XYZ file of C-alpha atoms in Angstrom:
405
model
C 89.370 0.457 -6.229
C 86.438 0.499 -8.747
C 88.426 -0.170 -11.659
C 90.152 -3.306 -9.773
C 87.188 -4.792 -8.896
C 86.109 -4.527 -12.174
C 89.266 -6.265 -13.781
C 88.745 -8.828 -10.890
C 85.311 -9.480 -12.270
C 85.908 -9.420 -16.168
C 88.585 -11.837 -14.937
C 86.427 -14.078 -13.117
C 84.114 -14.110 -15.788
C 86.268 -15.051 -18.414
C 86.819 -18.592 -15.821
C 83.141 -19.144 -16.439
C 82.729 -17.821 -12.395
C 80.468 -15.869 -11.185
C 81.673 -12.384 -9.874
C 80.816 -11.697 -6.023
C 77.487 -8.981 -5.604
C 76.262 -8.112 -2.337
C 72.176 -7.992 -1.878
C 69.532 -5.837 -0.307
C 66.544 -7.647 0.206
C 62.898 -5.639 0.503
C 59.578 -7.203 1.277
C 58.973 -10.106 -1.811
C 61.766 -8.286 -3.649
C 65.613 -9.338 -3.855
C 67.677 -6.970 -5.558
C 71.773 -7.181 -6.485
C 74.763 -5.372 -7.015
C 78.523 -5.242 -7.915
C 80.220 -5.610 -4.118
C 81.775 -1.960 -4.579
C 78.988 -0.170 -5.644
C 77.405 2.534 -3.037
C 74.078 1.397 -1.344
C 72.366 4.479 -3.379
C 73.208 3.127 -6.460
C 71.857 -0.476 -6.179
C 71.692 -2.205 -9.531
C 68.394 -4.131 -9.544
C 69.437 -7.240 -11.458
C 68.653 -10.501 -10.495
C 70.744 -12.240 -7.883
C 73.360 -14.511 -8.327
C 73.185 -16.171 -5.349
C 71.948 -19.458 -5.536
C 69.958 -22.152 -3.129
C 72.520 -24.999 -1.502
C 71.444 -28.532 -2.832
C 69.375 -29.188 0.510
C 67.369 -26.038 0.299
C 66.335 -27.534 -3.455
C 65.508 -30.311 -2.293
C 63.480 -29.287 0.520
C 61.482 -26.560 -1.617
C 60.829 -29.693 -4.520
C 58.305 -31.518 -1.935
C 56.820 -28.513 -0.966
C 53.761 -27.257 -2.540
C 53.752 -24.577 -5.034
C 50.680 -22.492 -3.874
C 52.611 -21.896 -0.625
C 53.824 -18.251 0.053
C 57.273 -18.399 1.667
C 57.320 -15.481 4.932
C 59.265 -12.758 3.549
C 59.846 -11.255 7.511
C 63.465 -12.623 7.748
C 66.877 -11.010 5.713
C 67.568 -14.572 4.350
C 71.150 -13.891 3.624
C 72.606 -11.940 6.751
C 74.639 -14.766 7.353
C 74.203 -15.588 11.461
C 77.269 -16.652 13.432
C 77.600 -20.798 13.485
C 76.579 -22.123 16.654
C 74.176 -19.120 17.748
C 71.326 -21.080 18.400
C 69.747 -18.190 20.767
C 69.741 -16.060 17.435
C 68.028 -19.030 15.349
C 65.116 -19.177 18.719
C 64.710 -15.391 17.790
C 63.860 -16.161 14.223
C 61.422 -19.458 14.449
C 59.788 -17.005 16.990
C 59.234 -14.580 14.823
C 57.748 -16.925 11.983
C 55.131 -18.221 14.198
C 52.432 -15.647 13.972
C 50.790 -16.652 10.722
C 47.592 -14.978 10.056
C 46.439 -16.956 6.846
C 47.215 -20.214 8.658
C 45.580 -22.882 10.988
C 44.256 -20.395 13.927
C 47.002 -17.956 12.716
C 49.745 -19.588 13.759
C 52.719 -22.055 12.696
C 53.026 -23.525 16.388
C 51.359 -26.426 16.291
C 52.360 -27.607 12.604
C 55.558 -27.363 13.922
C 55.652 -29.502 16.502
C 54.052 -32.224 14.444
C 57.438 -31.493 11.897
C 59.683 -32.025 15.322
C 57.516 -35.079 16.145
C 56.739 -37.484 12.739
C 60.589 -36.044 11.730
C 61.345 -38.146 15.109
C 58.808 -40.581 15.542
C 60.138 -43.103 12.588
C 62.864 -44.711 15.540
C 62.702 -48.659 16.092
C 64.866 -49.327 18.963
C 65.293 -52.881 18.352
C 67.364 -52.109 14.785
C 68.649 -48.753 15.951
C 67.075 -46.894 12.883
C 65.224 -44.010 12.070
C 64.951 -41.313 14.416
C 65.674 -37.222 14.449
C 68.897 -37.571 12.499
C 68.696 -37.021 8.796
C 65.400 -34.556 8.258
C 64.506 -37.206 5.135
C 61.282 -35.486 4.814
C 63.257 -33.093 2.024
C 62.854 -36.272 0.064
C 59.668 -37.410 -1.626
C 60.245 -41.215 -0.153
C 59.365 -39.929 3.737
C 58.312 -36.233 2.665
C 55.528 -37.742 0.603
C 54.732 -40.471 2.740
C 50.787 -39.771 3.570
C 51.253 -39.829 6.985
C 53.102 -36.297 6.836
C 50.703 -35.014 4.822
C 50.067 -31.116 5.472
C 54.181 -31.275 6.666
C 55.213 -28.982 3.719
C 53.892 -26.005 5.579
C 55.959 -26.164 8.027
C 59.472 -26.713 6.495
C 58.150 -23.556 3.835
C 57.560 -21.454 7.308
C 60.963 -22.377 8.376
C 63.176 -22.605 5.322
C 64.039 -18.827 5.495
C 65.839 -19.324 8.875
C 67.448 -21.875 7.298
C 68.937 -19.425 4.524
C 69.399 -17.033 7.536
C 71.568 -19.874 9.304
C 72.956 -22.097 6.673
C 75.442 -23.738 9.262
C 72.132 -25.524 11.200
C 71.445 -28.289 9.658
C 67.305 -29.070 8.920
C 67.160 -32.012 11.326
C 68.087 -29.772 14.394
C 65.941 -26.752 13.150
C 63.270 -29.152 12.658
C 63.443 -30.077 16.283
C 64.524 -27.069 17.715
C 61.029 -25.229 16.181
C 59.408 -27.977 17.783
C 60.582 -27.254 21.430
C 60.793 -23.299 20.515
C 56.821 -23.409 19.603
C 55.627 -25.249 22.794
C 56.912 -23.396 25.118
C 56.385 -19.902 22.991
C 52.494 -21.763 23.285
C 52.168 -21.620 27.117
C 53.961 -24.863 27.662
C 57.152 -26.148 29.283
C 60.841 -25.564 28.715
C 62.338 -28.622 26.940
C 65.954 -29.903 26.350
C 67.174 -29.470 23.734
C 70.783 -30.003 22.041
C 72.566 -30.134 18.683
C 73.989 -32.137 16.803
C 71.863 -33.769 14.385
C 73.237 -34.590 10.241
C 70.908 -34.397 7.609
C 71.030 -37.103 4.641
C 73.062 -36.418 1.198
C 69.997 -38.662 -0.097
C 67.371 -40.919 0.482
C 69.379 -44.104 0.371
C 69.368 -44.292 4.085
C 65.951 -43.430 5.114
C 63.883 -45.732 7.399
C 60.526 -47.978 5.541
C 57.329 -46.162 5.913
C 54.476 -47.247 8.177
C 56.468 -46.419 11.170
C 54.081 -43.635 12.318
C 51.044 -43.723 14.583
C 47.877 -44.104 12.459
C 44.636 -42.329 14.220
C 42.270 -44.805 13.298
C 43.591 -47.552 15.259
C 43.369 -48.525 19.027
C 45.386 -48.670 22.138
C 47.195 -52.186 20.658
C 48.503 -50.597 17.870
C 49.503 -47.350 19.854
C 51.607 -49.834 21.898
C 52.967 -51.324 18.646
C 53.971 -48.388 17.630
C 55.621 -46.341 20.840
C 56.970 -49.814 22.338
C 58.780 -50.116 18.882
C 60.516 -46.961 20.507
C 61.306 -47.390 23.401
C 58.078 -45.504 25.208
C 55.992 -47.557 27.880
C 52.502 -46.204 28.810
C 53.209 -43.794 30.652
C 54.743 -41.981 27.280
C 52.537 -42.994 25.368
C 49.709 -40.815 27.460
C 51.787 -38.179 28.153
C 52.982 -38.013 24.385
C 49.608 -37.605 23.634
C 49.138 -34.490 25.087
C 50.788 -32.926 22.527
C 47.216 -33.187 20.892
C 46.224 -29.989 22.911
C 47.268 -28.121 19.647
C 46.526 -27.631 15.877
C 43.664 -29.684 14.317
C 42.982 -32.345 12.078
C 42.363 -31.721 7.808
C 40.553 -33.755 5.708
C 42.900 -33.015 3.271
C 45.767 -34.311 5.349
C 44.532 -37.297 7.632
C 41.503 -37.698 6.503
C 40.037 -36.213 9.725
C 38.564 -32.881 10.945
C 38.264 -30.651 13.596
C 41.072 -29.374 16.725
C 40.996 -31.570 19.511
C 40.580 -28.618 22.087
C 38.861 -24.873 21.552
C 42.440 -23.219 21.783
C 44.234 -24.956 19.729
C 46.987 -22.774 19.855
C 48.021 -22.623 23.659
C 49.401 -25.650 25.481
C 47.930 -26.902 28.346
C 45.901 -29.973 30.556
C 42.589 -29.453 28.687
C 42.670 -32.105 25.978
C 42.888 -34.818 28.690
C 39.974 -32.665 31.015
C 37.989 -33.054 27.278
C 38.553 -36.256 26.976
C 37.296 -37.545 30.480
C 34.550 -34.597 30.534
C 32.469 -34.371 27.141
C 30.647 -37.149 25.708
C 31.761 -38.432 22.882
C 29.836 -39.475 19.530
C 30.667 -41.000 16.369
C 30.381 -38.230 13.722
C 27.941 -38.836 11.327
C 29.987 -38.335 7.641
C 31.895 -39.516 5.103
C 34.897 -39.655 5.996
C 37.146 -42.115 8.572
C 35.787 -42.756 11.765
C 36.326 -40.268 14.394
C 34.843 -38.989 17.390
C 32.976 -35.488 18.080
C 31.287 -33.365 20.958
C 30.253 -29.630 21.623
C 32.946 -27.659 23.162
C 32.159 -26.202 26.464
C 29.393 -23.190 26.125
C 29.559 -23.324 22.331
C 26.769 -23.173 20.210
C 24.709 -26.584 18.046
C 26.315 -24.318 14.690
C 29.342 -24.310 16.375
C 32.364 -26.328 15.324
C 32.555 -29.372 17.010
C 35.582 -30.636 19.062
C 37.137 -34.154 18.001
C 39.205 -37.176 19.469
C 40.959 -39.710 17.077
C 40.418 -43.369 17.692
C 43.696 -43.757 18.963
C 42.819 -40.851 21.703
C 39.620 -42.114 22.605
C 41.055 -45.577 23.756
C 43.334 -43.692 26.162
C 40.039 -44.209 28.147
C 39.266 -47.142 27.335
C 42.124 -48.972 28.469
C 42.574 -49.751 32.042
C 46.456 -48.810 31.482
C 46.219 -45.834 29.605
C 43.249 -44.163 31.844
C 45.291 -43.613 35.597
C 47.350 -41.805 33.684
C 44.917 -39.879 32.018
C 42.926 -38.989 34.957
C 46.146 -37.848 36.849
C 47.334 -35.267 33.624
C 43.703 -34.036 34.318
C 43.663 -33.121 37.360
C 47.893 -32.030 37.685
C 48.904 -29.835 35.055
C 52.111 -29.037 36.869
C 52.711 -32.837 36.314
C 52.029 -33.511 33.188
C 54.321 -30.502 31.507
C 57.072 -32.198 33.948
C 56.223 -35.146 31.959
C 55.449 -34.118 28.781
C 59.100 -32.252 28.960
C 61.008 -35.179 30.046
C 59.200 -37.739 27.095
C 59.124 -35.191 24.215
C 63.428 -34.594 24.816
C 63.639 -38.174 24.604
C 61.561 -38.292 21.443
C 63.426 -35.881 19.662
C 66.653 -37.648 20.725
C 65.791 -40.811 19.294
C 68.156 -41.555 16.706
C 71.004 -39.633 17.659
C 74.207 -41.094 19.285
C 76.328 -39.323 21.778
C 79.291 -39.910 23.366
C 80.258 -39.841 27.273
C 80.494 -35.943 26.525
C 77.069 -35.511 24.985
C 78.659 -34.814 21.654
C 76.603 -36.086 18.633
C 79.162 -39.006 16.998
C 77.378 -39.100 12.973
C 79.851 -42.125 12.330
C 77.864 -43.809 15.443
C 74.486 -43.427 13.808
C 73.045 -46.501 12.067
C 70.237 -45.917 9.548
C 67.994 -48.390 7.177
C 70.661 -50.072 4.515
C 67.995 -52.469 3.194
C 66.507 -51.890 -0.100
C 64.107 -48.894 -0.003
C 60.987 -49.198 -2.393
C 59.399 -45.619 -2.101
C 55.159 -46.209 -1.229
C 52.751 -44.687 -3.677
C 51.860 -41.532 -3.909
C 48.860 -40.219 -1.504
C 45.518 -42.119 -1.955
C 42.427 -40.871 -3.348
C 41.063 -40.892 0.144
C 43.841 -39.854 3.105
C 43.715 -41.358 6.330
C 46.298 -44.035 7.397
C 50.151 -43.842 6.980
C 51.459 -46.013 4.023
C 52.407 -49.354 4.134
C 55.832 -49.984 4.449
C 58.062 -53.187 4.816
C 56.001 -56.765 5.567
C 55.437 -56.740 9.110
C 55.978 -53.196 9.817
C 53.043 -51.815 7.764
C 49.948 -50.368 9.689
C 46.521 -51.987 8.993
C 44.012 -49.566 7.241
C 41.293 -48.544 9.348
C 37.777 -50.662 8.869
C 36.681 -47.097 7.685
C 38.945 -46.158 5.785
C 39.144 -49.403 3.917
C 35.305 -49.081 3.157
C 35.925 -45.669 1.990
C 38.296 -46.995 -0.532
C 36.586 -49.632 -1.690
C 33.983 -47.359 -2.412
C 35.634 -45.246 -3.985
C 37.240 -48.126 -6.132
C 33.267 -49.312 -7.316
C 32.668 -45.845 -8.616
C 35.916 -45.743 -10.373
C 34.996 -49.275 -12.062
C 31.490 -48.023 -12.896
């Protein structure tokens, strides 16, 4: 049987293929060997086995000083269509002690959200369907800055599960991290393509900007279909991770458990008062968290949360998430489905029809690269780009002079 295998691979060789090799994989280490050979005698060459095209391209817009999880036997090839056994696995990449808070839960839901949150109803584009963020046109749009974390934690499920394609892990993490957070059980179903390229992908500027008010919020989630309601209960989804500098231009979590789901960042937002923080960066709003100390770090709201209160529309519904918890994670449920459904046809049976989807056909002119100073999403198509911030535009201009001088 040896010998065969060995004609079989001299044979294959001489085609210019590559002979089959099994793998054991130990922590960081990936080791190969002839398919025959006895587990005790393991040949530690290199492996053959190479990435598919997508997981290339998703690992190309990631960043290099990222260290990929090694908890997960990447190539114990799961059965196609056992979701329950990819839950098991984007569980089990959530506890990240290095990370935000030590965990990937929050960063993930952001992936599920922006990865959504591109839809325009009116032109039946954009959406869930496609996961273009492996592609430096949406992956490096600034306004998914900090995003490459995420698809790193999750890219070894992917080699664990090659027949799920990104855009449903994507928002399958998302729903698997809030409730694994403390929050609701959310719909979820499959079904979702992803891209062969970036030809397809929707303009940027199609994603909320923090620095702006309760018009442009409106601008934004009307664009998708959302009314105010959404839009408040949306929101909540704030109740996790926190803001970078690095990233958005902004700092600080929103709540002081930034990992677990829940009411509070509405209670926050009607309780604490609220200051301008005194820096150098965008414009953004800070208080002390409940008991905390003046050295402390501070809590923060956005712009865009801040209004919630401000607007006579927005607040009722504010108030009531408050006070109801029960009531907002029955409506936080219901909105975030529909978000991550956006996008994706199905017919009478709920099966996802690709040929149905429409996607951006117009000429796509990728947006520059991150600017010197983060903060709003980049400008995208005439009409559909987001204004700058009055802060942030100062900022730049500033730091435009000092380039000049």
């Amino acid at each position: 049987m040896r010998g065969g295998t060995r004609r079989a691979d001299k044979a294959a060789q001489s085609r210019g293929e590559v002979p089959l090799r099994c793998v054991r994989i130990e922590p960081g280490v990936l080791h190969s060997c002839s398919l025959d050979c006895p587990a005790s005698t393991l040949d530690p060459s290199p492996s053959t086995i190479t990435s598919t095209t997508d997981i290339q391209a998703a690992r190309s817009i990631s960043s290099p000083t990222i260290t990929r999880p090694h908890t997960l036997n990447t190539f114990a090839m799961s059965k196609t269509g056992d979701f329950e056994a990819v839950k098991k696995d984007i569980l089990a990449v959530l506890k990240q002690p290095e990370y935000d808070d030590g965990s990937a839960g929050p960063v993930l839901v952001r992936l599920a959200w922006h990865a959504s949150g591109t839809y325009c109803a009116q032109s039946d584009t954009g959406g869930s369907n496609g996961a273009g963020m492996r592609y430096e046109a949406e992956g490096g749009d600034p306004a998914n800055a900090g995003l490459q974390h995420a698809r790193v934690f999750l890219e070894p499920i992917k080699e664990k599960h090659p027949w799920i394609t990104y855009a449903d892990l994507w928002t399958l993490a998302g729903v698997v991290a809030i409730e694994a957070m403390g929050g609701p059980q959310i719909p979820w179903r499959a079904g979702r393509t992803d891209f062969a390229d970036d030809s397809r992908l929707p303009p940027r500027g199609r994603l909320p900007d923090g620095a702006q008010g309760a018009d442009h919020l409106r601008h934004i989630f009307y664009r998708m279909g959302f009314n105010d309601q959404e839009i408040v209960a949306l929101s909540g989804a704030h109740n996790l991770g926190r803001c970078h500098s690095d990233r958005s231009g902004f700092e600080g979590p929103w709540v002081n458990s930034p990992t677990r789901f829940s009411n509070q960042y509405y209670k926050l937002l009607l309780k604490l008062k609220w200051s301008p923080k005194k820096w150098d960066g965008p414009f953004q709003y800070v208080a002390k968290a409940p008991g905390a100390d003046d050295d402390d770090e501070q809590l923060m709201m956005l712009p865009t949360d801040y209004s919630l209160i401000q607007d006579d529309k927005f607040r009722p519904w504010v108030e009531k998430y408050a006070e109801d918890r029960d009531a907002f994670f029955n409506d936080f449920s219901k909105v975030f489905a529909k978000l991550i459904e956006l996008g994706v046809y199905r017919d009478e049976d709920g099966i996802a029809r690709a040929d149905k989807m429409k996607q951006y056909k117009g000429e796509y002119k990728s947006a520059p690269q991150k600017p010197p100073v983060p903060g709003a999403p980049g400008a995208g198509k005439d009409g559909e780009a987001n204004p700058l911030a009055r802060q942030n535009r100062i900022a730049h201009q500033q730091l435009n002079a000092k380039a000049r001088l």
